[in-house]
Every structure is written in C-alpha cells, then in structure tokens.
Amino acid sequence: MPFAAPSICQCGKTVPHGERCPCRAKADRERKARFDKTRPNATGRGYGRDWREARDLFLARPENRFCKWPGCKARAEVVDHIIPHRGDERLRMDPGNWQGLCRH
C-alpha cells in the first residue's frame, strides 16, 4: 500500500502524512484561548435556565433519547439546532429545529 509523502511545516520541520506539527497545534490552542477570553458565557449567549429546562424536557421524550447521527446508537446528551439560529429566538426555542446528539 503506497504512503503519502510527508509535508513541510512553516517552521521547517518534516511532518508525516496525516499528522500535525506540534508548533501548529500549539498555535491553534493559543488562538482558541484568545477567542474564548472574548466569548460570553453560556447564559450570555442565550443558554440560561429557560434553555436548560426545555433541553432536559426534549431529551426526556422517548423519541429523542438516542443520537440522531446516522448509524449512532448512543444516548443523546446534547441538543443541536438543525438550522443554526444565529440569534433568532424563534429558531432557538423551536423544538422542531432540534435534534438530540451524543457528545461525539
């Protein structure tokens, strides 16, 4: 079976195919940490008590207990918006726009 050629990172190191250079992984972690410092907490993003209560009721229904990802049989733990709400309250709190997913 043929192997793909390694790549050269910006830092000059040779990186095997399918792997990431440690310097790039570190840069990504730092970038994400800078973003997280400016991001509001869950309540500030609209996921306060009303959301948690609605989410728990949604996941307690028998038809929503298992992950909706094709082929996955795990228990649903999170509620995903099928159509991203982008701040639209109607879409955010519409159970018809929700699906239960596992944490994977």
XYZ file of C-alpha atoms in Angstrom:
104
model
C 0.000 0.000 0.000
C 1.567 3.344 -1.014
C 2.172 6.024 1.556
C 1.585 9.739 1.050
C 4.588 11.996 1.168
C 5.325 13.929 4.344
C 4.758 17.669 4.369
C 6.977 20.535 5.448
C 5.611 22.754 8.230
C 6.003 26.539 8.278
C 8.656 26.069 10.961
C 10.688 23.874 8.580
C 10.089 20.501 10.256
C 9.103 17.443 8.229
C 5.692 16.160 9.328
C 4.443 12.647 8.443
C 1.272 12.474 6.352
C -1.887 12.725 8.468
C -0.130 14.272 11.477
C 0.168 17.841 12.705
C 3.327 19.637 13.638
C 3.477 20.408 17.381
C 4.113 24.086 16.610
C 0.843 24.300 14.594
C -1.118 22.514 17.341
C 0.299 24.961 19.902
C -0.597 27.950 17.697
C -4.167 26.622 17.334
C -4.531 26.197 21.114
C -3.302 29.751 21.682
C -5.663 31.167 19.038
C -8.635 29.314 20.555
C -7.694 30.512 24.049
C -7.615 34.148 22.833
C -11.063 33.698 21.263
C -12.504 32.059 24.401
C -11.436 35.054 26.525
C -13.718 37.319 24.480
C -16.625 34.866 24.202
C -19.594 35.358 26.555
C -20.527 32.520 28.891
C -23.434 30.177 28.084
C -26.012 32.397 29.807
C -24.698 35.416 27.922
C -25.152 33.522 24.650
C -28.812 32.756 25.445
C -28.484 29.327 27.056
C -29.757 30.109 30.529
C -32.347 28.408 32.714
C -35.144 28.519 30.113
C -32.922 26.716 27.607
C -31.712 24.113 30.107
C -35.269 23.278 31.170
C -36.511 22.995 27.569
C -33.460 20.910 26.624
C -33.994 18.491 29.508
C -37.677 18.034 28.617
C -36.763 17.466 24.962
C -34.151 14.803 25.769
C -36.508 13.067 28.219
C -39.024 12.256 25.461
C -38.680 8.649 24.217
C -38.273 9.664 20.575
C -35.325 11.941 21.466
C -33.383 9.663 23.813
C -30.908 8.406 21.220
C -28.455 10.197 18.941
C -29.842 11.166 15.528
C -26.462 10.848 13.798
C -26.794 8.130 11.124
C -25.655 4.779 12.468
C -25.050 6.025 16.012
C -26.940 4.213 18.787
C -25.551 6.225 21.720
C -27.745 8.060 24.200
C -28.396 11.692 23.248
C -26.748 14.116 25.650
C -26.885 17.450 23.806
C -29.456 19.286 21.721
C -28.306 20.545 18.345
C -30.070 23.156 16.231
C -30.703 21.673 12.773
C -30.844 25.156 11.248
C -28.391 27.460 13.085
C -30.440 30.098 14.896
C -27.838 32.900 14.738
C -29.693 34.796 17.476
C -33.208 34.265 16.064
C -35.334 33.476 19.158
C -37.982 31.660 17.103
C -35.457 29.177 15.744
C -33.529 28.921 19.019
C -36.513 27.781 21.069
C -38.361 25.795 18.359
C -38.269 22.058 19.271
C -38.939 21.258 15.610
C -35.480 22.671 14.882
C -33.747 20.499 17.493
C -32.154 17.093 17.346
C -30.577 15.050 20.102
C -26.949 14.089 19.583
C -24.301 12.267 21.598
C -21.142 14.127 22.610
C -19.099 12.603 19.751
